[in-house]
Amino acid sequence: MMMERTTLKALALALICRPGSLSAKEVRALAGADWAQIFDWGQEHRFLPYLHHALKSAGLLEFVSPEQRDCLLPVRRSMALRALAAKGDMVRVHQTLEDARIAHVFLKGAYLAEFAYPEPGLRPLRDIDVLVERSEAIAAYDRLQAAGFARDPHYPGHIEAYLETSKHLPRLIAPDGGTAVELHLQLTESTRYSDEHRTLRARAVLARAQPSRVAVHDMRFPTPEDMLVHLCVHAVYEHQFNIGPLILTDLHWLLATHCIDWKMVWADAAEQSVTRGVALMLRLLQQQWPGSIEAQPEDLLPLAEVDEYVVLQAADMLLRSFAARNDVAILESVQARPTLAGKLSFVLSKAFPAPSELAKQFPSSPNSLAIVMCYPILWRRLLQQRLPDLIANMRTEEKLAEAKALSRISAWLGS
């Protein structure tokens, strides 16, 4: 019989973050259905290589059934090979932009896999994120395409619309068809900030970036403080914790391998009005991975203000469905609006997006008459594809509960 879902989520996080706290009896007690669910989460959230590492390091791998154990090692080996390929693609991006004298900084996983984790394959990448100055973004995009990086067909929108309203340009795929590359103009999509604020923030990160040696190249990456704040903001505000347990391993290994100027972290968080979000993410790390944060008590004062119930809800959100994330976000947004008029206004904004937003889905300029003809196509997609999925999730108790939990977390963050 399969374990209760909330209990299984908590145990899965323990297997990743603190396997040494579990006994052989607890690991043996996991049924085949339990492991199947953990493996499904692991595939979706990319933590299977790290799960193998954690179990092996804690001496618990031998207590996993041979069938399940045999599934983990090939995945870890495969991710190690993919990490090598991603490293090669990162070097190719760097060389292309360096030759064009375009300043650039690699974000998040590209750095952490290489310089924080025990080995790169433990931190699989969805894509390579590289930040450039907005004024050089189109030139950088053109140079990468000329170097063989192809535009992802799933991103057919007009590039000027992305430049105007999105944090990154349409995704590119490396010449060998493997790694995806996202050219970022800004660090966040959040409308909580003005466009000017986000541009200045990106410039500050570019200016503070530090070089690190990759192969024979000196590449630039954010400072540890900028990386820490960005990881927290990305997880809490951008993805509403639907980023998987790797955010915990990211933070753990960043803190384990780098000295942090906590005054700088909290000053930066305050300047961005994200102190609560950063504190919540770090408190969640403390709860799930005791001992991860080595700092003086006065350096972590904001963590004392975090609501512990919100921390528990955030932990539960780490393993929610990545595929259903957009539907849950819509449900949460509707629930967060107290009036019928507010709910209706939100729904209409999805059916009648601004031309600049619509142009990110269609290859028509947001300033052309042709964009008007794209609205009926959008409505057909909504009716035939999005609406059925949304209705199905509205009938799922688990998804409704997730939306309510996110509403409570959002309310605490904004209070």
CSV table of C-alpha atoms in Angstrom, one decimal:
chain,number,residue,atom,x,y,z
A,1,MET,CA,0.0,0.0,0.0
A,2,MET,CA,1.3,3.5,-1.0
A,3,MET,CA,2.2,5.9,1.8
A,4,GLU,CA,0.1,9.0,2.4
A,5,ARG,CA,1.2,11.7,-0.1
A,6,THR,CA,2.2,14.4,2.3
A,7,THR,CA,4.1,12.0,4.4
A,8,LEU,CA,5.8,10.6,1.3
A,9,LYS,CA,6.8,14.1,0.2
A,10,ALA,CA,8.4,14.8,3.5
A,11,LEU,CA,10.3,11.5,3.4
A,12,ALA,CA,11.5,12.2,-0.2
A,13,LEU,CA,12.9,15.6,1.0
A,14,ALA,CA,14.6,13.8,3.9
A,15,LEU,CA,16.2,11.3,1.5
A,16,ILE,CA,17.7,14.2,-0.4
A,17,CYS,CA,18.6,16.6,2.3
A,18,ARG,CA,19.3,14.6,5.4
A,19,PRO,CA,19.4,10.9,4.6
A,20,GLY,CA,21.7,10.3,7.6
A,21,SER,CA,18.7,11.0,9.8
A,22,LEU,CA,16.8,8.0,8.4
A,23,SER,CA,17.2,4.4,9.5
A,24,ALA,CA,17.6,1.4,7.3
A,25,LYS,CA,14.2,0.2,8.5
A,26,GLU,CA,12.6,3.4,7.3
A,27,VAL,CA,14.2,3.0,3.8
A,28,ARG,CA,13.2,-0.6,3.6
A,29,ALA,CA,9.7,0.2,4.5
A,30,LEU,CA,9.2,2.2,1.3
A,31,ALA,CA,6.9,0.1,-1.0
A,32,GLY,CA,7.4,-0.2,-4.7
A,33,ALA,CA,4.6,2.3,-5.3
A,34,ASP,CA,6.3,4.7,-3.0
A,35,TRP,CA,9.6,4.5,-4.9
A,36,ALA,CA,7.7,4.8,-8.2
A,37,GLN,CA,6.2,8.1,-7.1
A,38,ILE,CA,9.6,9.3,-5.8
A,39,PHE,CA,11.1,8.4,-9.2
A,40,ASP,CA,8.3,10.3,-11.0
A,41,TRP,CA,9.1,13.4,-8.9
A,42,GLY,CA,12.8,12.9,-9.5
A,43,GLN,CA,12.3,12.7,-13.3
A,44,GLU,CA,10.1,15.8,-13.3
A,45,HIS,CA,12.3,17.8,-11.0
A,46,ARG,CA,15.7,16.4,-12.0
A,47,PHE,CA,16.9,15.2,-8.6
A,48,LEU,CA,17.5,11.5,-9.3
A,49,PRO,CA,21.3,11.8,-9.7
A,50,TYR,CA,21.5,13.7,-6.4
A,51,LEU,CA,19.2,11.1,-4.7
A,52,HIS,CA,21.6,8.4,-5.7
A,53,HIS,CA,24.5,10.5,-4.4
A,54,ALA,CA,22.7,11.2,-1.1
A,55,LEU,CA,21.7,7.5,-0.5
A,56,LYS,CA,25.2,6.3,-1.3
A,57,SER,CA,26.9,8.9,0.9
A,58,ALA,CA,24.7,8.0,3.8
A,59,GLY,CA,25.2,4.2,3.4
A,60,LEU,CA,21.5,3.6,2.6
A,61,LEU,CA,21.8,2.6,-1.0
A,62,GLU,CA,22.2,-1.1,-0.1
A,63,PHE,CA,18.8,-1.0,1.7
A,64,VAL,CA,17.0,0.1,-1.5
A,65,SER,CA,15.5,-2.8,-3.5
A,66,PRO,CA,17.8,-4.0,-6.4
A,67,GLU,CA,15.2,-3.1,-8.9
A,68,GLN,CA,15.0,0.6,-7.7
A,69,ARG,CA,18.7,0.8,-7.2
A,70,ASP,CA,19.4,-0.4,-10.7
A,71,CYS,CA,17.3,2.5,-12.0
A,72,LEU,CA,19.3,5.2,-10.3
A,73,LEU,CA,22.9,4.5,-11.4
A,74,PRO,CA,22.2,4.7,-15.2
A,75,VAL,CA,20.4,8.1,-14.7
A,76,ARG,CA,23.4,9.4,-12.8
A,77,ARG,CA,25.8,8.3,-15.5
A,78,SER,CA,23.7,9.8,-18.2
A,79,MET,CA,23.5,13.1,-16.4
A,80,ALA,CA,27.3,13.1,-16.0
A,81,LEU,CA,27.6,12.9,-19.8
A,82,ARG,CA,25.0,15.6,-20.3
A,83,ALA,CA,26.9,17.8,-17.9
A,84,LEU,CA,30.0,17.5,-20.0
A,85,ALA,CA,28.0,18.4,-23.1
A,86,ALA,CA,26.4,21.4,-21.3
A,87,LYS,CA,29.9,22.6,-20.3
A,88,GLY,CA,31.0,22.4,-23.9
A,89,ASP,CA,27.9,24.4,-25.0
A,90,MET,CA,28.6,27.0,-22.3
A,91,VAL,CA,32.1,27.4,-23.6
A,92,ARG,CA,30.7,27.8,-27.1
A,93,VAL,CA,28.3,30.5,-25.9
A,94,HIS,CA,31.1,32.3,-24.1
A,95,GLN,CA,33.5,32.2,-27.1
A,96,THR,CA,30.8,33.5,-29.4
A,97,LEU,CA,29.9,36.5,-27.2
A,98,GLU,CA,33.5,37.1,-26.2
A,99,ASP,CA,34.5,37.4,-29.8
A,100,ALA,CA,31.7,39.9,-30.3
A,101,ARG,CA,32.9,41.8,-27.2
A,102,ILE,CA,29.4,41.5,-25.6
A,103,ALA,CA,29.6,41.4,-21.8
A,104,HIS,CA,27.8,38.4,-20.3
A,105,VAL,CA,27.3,36.6,-17.1
A,106,PHE,CA,26.2,32.9,-16.6
A,107,LEU,CA,23.5,32.4,-14.0
A,108,LYS,CA,22.4,29.7,-11.5
A,109,GLY,CA,23.0,26.1,-12.5
A,110,ALA,CA,25.8,26.7,-15.0
A,111,TYR,CA,28.0,28.0,-12.2
A,112,LEU,CA,26.7,25.8,-9.3
A,113,ALA,CA,27.2,22.6,-11.3
A,114,GLU,CA,30.8,23.5,-12.0
A,115,PHE,CA,32.0,25.2,-8.8
A,116,ALA,CA,29.7,24.2,-5.9
A,117,TYR,CA,28.5,20.6,-6.3
A,118,PRO,CA,30.8,17.7,-5.6
A,119,GLU,CA,30.4,16.8,-9.3
A,120,PRO,CA,28.7,18.6,-12.2
A,121,GLY,CA,26.3,15.7,-13.0
A,122,LEU,CA,24.6,16.0,-9.7
A,123,ARG,CA,23.0,19.3,-10.9
A,124,PRO,CA,21.3,18.6,-14.2
A,125,LEU,CA,20.5,21.8,-16.2
A,126,ARG,CA,17.2,22.6,-17.9
A,127,ASP,CA,19.0,25.2,-19.8
A,128,ILE,CA,22.0,27.6,-19.7
A,129,ASP,CA,20.9,31.1,-18.5
A,130,VAL,CA,23.2,33.9,-19.7
A,131,LEU,CA,22.6,37.6,-18.8
A,132,VAL,CA,23.5,40.4,-21.2
A,133,GLU,CA,22.9,44.1,-21.3
A,134,ARG,CA,19.4,44.9,-22.9
A,135,SER,CA,21.0,47.1,-25.5
A,136,GLU,CA,23.2,44.3,-26.7
A,137,ALA,CA,20.6,41.5,-26.5
A,138,ILE,CA,19.6,41.4,-30.2
A,139,ALA,CA,23.2,41.5,-31.3
A,140,ALA,CA,24.0,38.7,-28.9
A,141,TYR,CA,21.1,36.7,-30.2
A,142,ASP,CA,22.1,37.2,-33.8
A,143,ARG,CA,25.7,36.2,-33.1
A,144,LEU,CA,24.6,33.0,-31.4
A,145,GLN,CA,22.3,32.1,-34.3
A,146,ALA,CA,25.2,32.7,-36.7
A,147,ALA,CA,27.3,30.4,-34.6
A,148,GLY,CA,24.8,27.5,-35.1
A,149,PHE,CA,22.4,28.0,-32.2
A,150,ALA,CA,18.9,27.4,-33.6
A,151,ARG,CA,15.7,29.1,-32.3
A,152,ASP,CA,13.5,26.7,-30.4
A,153,PRO,CA,10.3,26.2,-32.6
A,154,HIS,CA,8.2,26.2,-29.4
A,155,TYR,CA,9.0,29.9,-29.1
A,156,PRO,CA,7.6,31.3,-32.3
A,157,GLY,CA,6.8,34.8,-31.0
A,158,HIS,CA,8.1,38.1,-32.4
A,159,ILE,CA,11.5,38.9,-30.9
A,160,GLU,CA,10.8,42.6,-30.4
A,161,ALA,CA,7.8,41.6,-28.1
A,162,TYR,CA,10.2,39.5,-26.0
A,163,LEU,CA,12.6,42.4,-25.8
A,164,GLU,CA,9.8,44.7,-24.6
A,165,THR,CA,8.0,42.5,-22.1
A,166,SER,CA,10.0,39.3,-21.2
A,167,LYS,CA,13.0,38.7,-19.0
A,168,HIS,CA,14.7,36.6,-21.8
A,169,LEU,CA,14.6,36.2,-25.5
A,170,PRO,CA,13.2,33.1,-27.3
A,171,ARG,CA,15.1,30.0,-26.3
A,172,LEU,CA,18.0,28.8,-28.5
A,173,ILE,CA,19.1,25.2,-28.9
A,174,ALA,CA,22.8,24.3,-29.2
A,175,PRO,CA,24.1,23.1,-32.5
A,176,ASP,CA,24.1,19.4,-31.5
A,177,GLY,CA,20.5,19.7,-30.6
A,178,GLY,CA,21.1,19.3,-26.9
A,179,THR,CA,21.4,22.1,-24.4
A,180,ALA,CA,18.9,25.0,-24.4
A,181,VAL,CA,20.2,28.5,-24.0
A,182,GLU,CA,18.2,31.5,-22.6
A,183,LEU,CA,19.6,34.9,-23.2
A,184,HIS,CA,18.4,37.1,-20.3
A,185,LEU,CA,17.9,40.8,-20.4
A,186,GLN,CA,16.6,40.9,-16.8
A,187,LEU,CA,16.8,38.7,-13.7
A,188,THR,CA,13.0,38.6,-13.0
A,189,GLU,CA,9.7,38.6,-14.8
A,190,SER,CA,7.9,40.1,-11.8
A,191,THR,CA,5.7,43.1,-12.5
A,192,ARG,CA,6.3,44.1,-8.9
A,193,TYR,CA,9.2,46.1,-10.3
A,194,SER,CA,9.4,48.8,-12.9
A,195,ASP,CA,11.2,48.1,-16.1
A,196,GLU,CA,13.8,50.6,-15.1
A,197,HIS,CA,14.4,48.9,-11.8
A,198,ARG,CA,14.9,45.5,-13.4
A,199,THR,CA,17.3,47.0,-16.0
A,200,LEU,CA,19.4,48.6,-13.3
A,201,ARG,CA,19.4,45.4,-11.3
A,202,ALA,CA,20.7,43.4,-14.2
A,203,ARG,CA,23.4,46.1,-14.8
A,204,ALA,CA,24.5,45.9,-11.2
A,205,VAL,CA,24.8,42.1,-11.4
A,206,LEU,CA,26.8,42.4,-14.6
A,207,ALA,CA,29.1,45.0,-13.1
A,208,ARG,CA,29.8,43.0,-9.9
A,209,ALA,CA,30.3,39.7,-11.7
A,210,GLN,CA,33.5,37.8,-10.9
A,211,PRO,CA,35.6,35.6,-13.2
A,212,SER,CA,36.1,31.8,-12.7
A,213,ARG,CA,38.1,29.5,-14.9
A,214,VAL,CA,36.2,27.0,-17.0
A,215,ALA,CA,38.5,24.8,-19.2
A,216,VAL,CA,40.9,27.5,-20.5
A,217,HIS,CA,38.4,30.3,-20.4
A,218,ASP,CA,37.8,33.0,-17.8
A,219,MET,CA,34.0,33.3,-17.6
A,220,ARG,CA,32.1,35.7,-15.5
A,221,PHE,CA,29.5,34.6,-12.9
A,222,PRO,CA,27.4,36.5,-10.2
A,223,THR,CA,29.0,37.1,-6.8
A,224,PRO,CA,27.9,34.5,-4.2
A,225,GLU,CA,25.6,37.1,-2.6
A,226,ASP,CA,23.9,38.0,-5.9
A,227,MET,CA,23.6,34.3,-6.7
A,228,LEU,CA,22.0,33.5,-3.3
A,229,VAL,CA,19.4,36.3,-3.6
A,230,HIS,CA,18.6,35.4,-7.2
A,231,LEU,CA,18.1,31.7,-6.4
A,232,CYS,CA,15.7,32.6,-3.6
A,233,VAL,CA,13.8,35.2,-5.7
A,234,HIS,CA,13.6,32.8,-8.6
A,235,ALA,CA,12.2,30.0,-6.4
A,236,VAL,CA,9.8,32.0,-4.3
A,237,TYR,CA,8.5,34.7,-6.5
A,238,GLU,CA,9.0,33.5,-10.0
A,239,HIS,CA,8.2,29.8,-9.6
A,240,GLN,CA,6.2,29.7,-6.3
A,241,PHE,CA,8.4,26.9,-5.1
A,242,ASN,CA,7.5,24.7,-8.1
A,243,ILE,CA,11.2,24.4,-8.8
A,244,GLY,CA,11.8,21.1,-7.0
A,245,PRO,CA,14.2,20.1,-4.2
A,246,LEU,CA,17.2,21.1,-6.2
A,247,ILE,CA,16.7,24.7,-4.9
A,248,LEU,CA,17.7,23.2,-1.5
A,249,THR,CA,20.8,21.4,-2.8
A,250,ASP,CA,21.7,24.6,-4.8
A,251,LEU,CA,21.6,26.7,-1.6
A,252,HIS,CA,23.3,24.1,0.5
A,253,TRP,CA,26.3,23.7,-1.8
A,254,LEU,CA,26.6,27.4,-2.6
A,255,LEU,CA,26.8,28.1,1.2
A,256,ALA,CA,29.1,25.1,1.8
A,257,THR,CA,31.7,26.3,-0.8
A,258,HIS,CA,31.5,30.1,-0.5
A,259,CYS,CA,31.8,32.8,2.1
A,260,ILE,CA,28.7,35.0,2.3
A,261,ASP,CA,28.6,38.7,3.2
A,262,TRP,CA,25.2,38.6,5.0
A,263,LYS,CA,25.0,42.3,5.3
A,264,MET,CA,25.2,42.6,1.6
A,265,VAL,CA,22.6,39.9,1.1
A,266,TRP,CA,20.0,41.6,3.4
A,267,ALA,CA,20.7,45.0,1.9
A,268,ASP,CA,20.2,43.7,-1.6
A,269,ALA,CA,17.0,41.9,-0.5
A,270,ALA,CA,15.7,45.0,1.2
A,271,GLU,CA,16.4,47.1,-1.9
A,272,GLN,CA,14.4,44.6,-4.0
A,273,SER,CA,11.6,44.3,-1.4
A,274,VAL,CA,12.2,40.5,-1.2
A,275,THR,CA,13.5,40.2,2.4
A,276,ARG,CA,10.5,37.9,3.4
A,277,GLY,CA,11.0,35.7,0.4
A,278,VAL,CA,14.7,35.3,0.9
A,279,ALA,CA,14.2,34.6,4.6
A,280,LEU,CA,11.4,32.1,3.9
A,281,MET,CA,13.7,30.2,1.5
A,282,LEU,CA,16.6,30.1,3.9
A,283,ARG,CA,14.4,29.1,6.8
A,284,LEU,CA,13.1,26.2,4.6
A,285,LEU,CA,16.7,25.2,4.0
A,286,GLN,CA,17.4,25.3,7.8
A,287,GLN,CA,14.3,23.1,8.4
A,288,GLN,CA,15.1,20.5,5.8
A,289,TRP,CA,18.9,20.5,6.0
A,290,PRO,CA,20.0,21.4,9.6
A,291,GLY,CA,23.5,22.8,9.7
A,292,SER,CA,23.5,24.1,6.1
A,293,ILE,CA,23.7,27.8,7.1
A,294,GLU,CA,26.8,28.6,9.2
A,295,ALA,CA,26.4,32.2,10.3
A,296,GLN,CA,26.3,34.4,13.4
A,297,PRO,CA,22.8,34.7,14.9
A,298,GLU,CA,22.7,38.4,14.1
A,299,ASP,CA,23.3,37.6,10.4
A,300,LEU,CA,20.1,35.6,10.2
A,301,LEU,CA,17.7,37.7,12.2
A,302,PRO,CA,15.1,37.9,9.3
A,303,LEU,CA,14.6,34.1,9.6
A,304,ALA,CA,13.2,34.5,13.1
A,305,GLU,CA,10.2,36.4,11.6
A,306,VAL,CA,9.2,33.6,9.3
A,307,ASP,CA,5.8,31.9,10.0
A,308,GLU,CA,6.6,28.2,10.6
A,309,TYR,CA,3.3,27.1,9.1
A,310,VAL,CA,4.2,28.9,5.9
A,311,VAL,CA,7.6,27.0,5.9
A,312,LEU,CA,5.7,23.7,6.1
A,313,GLN,CA,3.4,24.7,3.2
A,314,ALA,CA,6.4,25.8,1.1
A,315,ALA,CA,8.1,22.4,1.7
A,316,ASP,CA,5.0,20.6,0.5
A,317,MET,CA,5.0,22.9,-2.7
A,318,LEU,CA,8.5,21.8,-3.7
A,319,LEU,CA,7.2,18.5,-5.1
A,320,ARG,CA,4.0,19.7,-6.8
A,321,SER,CA,3.5,18.9,-10.5
A,322,PHE,CA,5.7,21.0,-12.8
A,323,ALA,CA,3.4,20.2,-15.7
A,324,ALA,CA,0.3,21.6,-13.9
A,325,ARG,CA,2.1,24.7,-12.6
A,326,ASN,CA,0.3,27.2,-14.9
A,327,ASP,CA,-3.1,25.9,-14.1
A,328,VAL,CA,-2.4,26.0,-10.3
A,329,ALA,CA,-1.1,29.6,-10.7
A,330,ILE,CA,-4.3,30.6,-12.4
A,331,LEU,CA,-6.4,29.0,-9.7
A,332,GLU,CA,-4.4,30.8,-7.1
A,333,SER,CA,-4.7,34.1,-8.8
A,334,VAL,CA,-8.5,33.7,-9.1
A,335,GLN,CA,-8.8,32.7,-5.4
A,336,ALA,CA,-6.6,35.7,-4.4
A,337,ARG,CA,-9.1,38.2,-5.9
A,338,PRO,CA,-11.9,38.7,-3.3
A,339,THR,CA,-14.5,40.2,-5.6
A,340,LEU,CA,-16.4,38.7,-8.6
A,341,ALA,CA,-15.3,41.8,-10.7
A,342,GLY,CA,-11.7,41.1,-9.8
A,343,LYS,CA,-11.9,37.4,-10.8
A,344,LEU,CA,-13.7,38.4,-14.1
A,345,SER,CA,-11.0,41.0,-14.9
A,346,PHE,CA,-8.3,38.4,-14.4
A,347,VAL,CA,-10.0,35.9,-16.7
A,348,LEU,CA,-10.5,38.5,-19.4
A,349,SER,CA,-6.8,39.4,-19.2
A,350,LYS,CA,-6.0,35.9,-20.2
A,351,ALA,CA,-8.5,35.9,-23.1
A,352,PHE,CA,-7.5,39.5,-24.2
A,353,PRO,CA,-3.8,39.9,-23.5
A,354,ALA,CA,-2.1,43.1,-24.6
A,355,PRO,CA,-0.7,43.0,-28.1
A,356,SER,CA,2.8,43.0,-26.7
A,357,GLU,CA,2.0,39.8,-24.7
A,358,LEU,CA,0.2,38.1,-27.6
A,359,ALA,CA,3.1,38.8,-30.0
A,360,LYS,CA,5.3,36.5,-27.8
A,361,GLN,CA,3.1,33.6,-29.0
A,362,PHE,CA,2.9,34.6,-32.7
A,363,PRO,CA,5.4,35.8,-35.2
A,364,SER,CA,3.7,39.1,-35.7
A,365,SER,CA,4.8,42.5,-34.6
A,366,PRO,CA,2.8,43.9,-31.6
A,367,ASN,CA,2.5,47.1,-33.6
A,368,SER,CA,1.0,45.5,-36.7
A,369,LEU,CA,-2.6,45.0,-37.7
A,370,ALA,CA,-1.8,41.3,-38.2
A,371,ILE,CA,-1.6,40.8,-34.5
A,372,VAL,CA,-5.3,41.4,-34.2
A,373,MET,CA,-5.9,38.3,-36.4
A,374,CYS,CA,-4.1,36.2,-33.8
A,375,TYR,CA,-6.7,36.6,-31.1
A,376,PRO,CA,-9.1,34.1,-32.6
A,377,ILE,CA,-6.3,31.6,-32.9
A,378,LEU,CA,-5.5,32.2,-29.2
A,379,TRP,CA,-9.1,31.7,-28.2
A,380,ARG,CA,-9.3,28.4,-30.1
A,381,ARG,CA,-6.1,27.2,-28.2
A,382,LEU,CA,-7.6,28.3,-24.9
A,383,LEU,CA,-10.9,26.5,-25.6
A,384,GLN,CA,-9.4,23.3,-27.1
A,385,GLN,CA,-6.2,22.9,-25.0
A,386,ARG,CA,-5.9,25.0,-22.0
A,387,LEU,CA,-9.5,25.1,-20.7
A,388,PRO,CA,-10.0,21.3,-20.6
A,389,ASP,CA,-6.7,20.9,-18.6
A,390,LEU,CA,-7.7,23.8,-16.3
A,391,ILE,CA,-11.2,22.3,-15.7
A,392,ALA,CA,-9.7,18.9,-15.0
A,393,ASN,CA,-7.3,20.4,-12.4
A,394,MET,CA,-10.1,22.4,-10.8
A,395,ARG,CA,-11.8,19.1,-10.1
A,396,THR,CA,-8.7,17.7,-8.4
A,397,GLU,CA,-8.6,18.1,-4.7
A,398,GLU,CA,-4.9,18.1,-4.6
A,399,LYS,CA,-4.6,21.0,-7.1
A,400,LEU,CA,-7.2,23.1,-5.3
A,401,ALA,CA,-5.3,22.5,-2.1
A,402,GLU,CA,-2.1,23.6,-3.7
A,403,ALA,CA,-3.7,26.8,-5.0
A,404,LYS,CA,-5.0,27.6,-1.4
A,405,ALA,CA,-1.6,26.9,0.0
A,406,LEU,CA,0.0,29.3,-2.5
A,407,SER,CA,-2.6,31.9,-1.6
A,408,ARG,CA,-1.6,31.7,2.0
A,409,ILE,CA,2.1,31.9,1.2
A,410,SER,CA,1.5,34.9,-1.1
A,411,ALA,CA,-0.5,36.6,1.6
A,412,TRP,CA,2.3,36.1,4.1
A,413,LEU,CA,4.9,37.4,1.7
A,414,GLY,CA,2.9,40.5,1.0
A,415,SER,CA,1.9,41.2,4.6
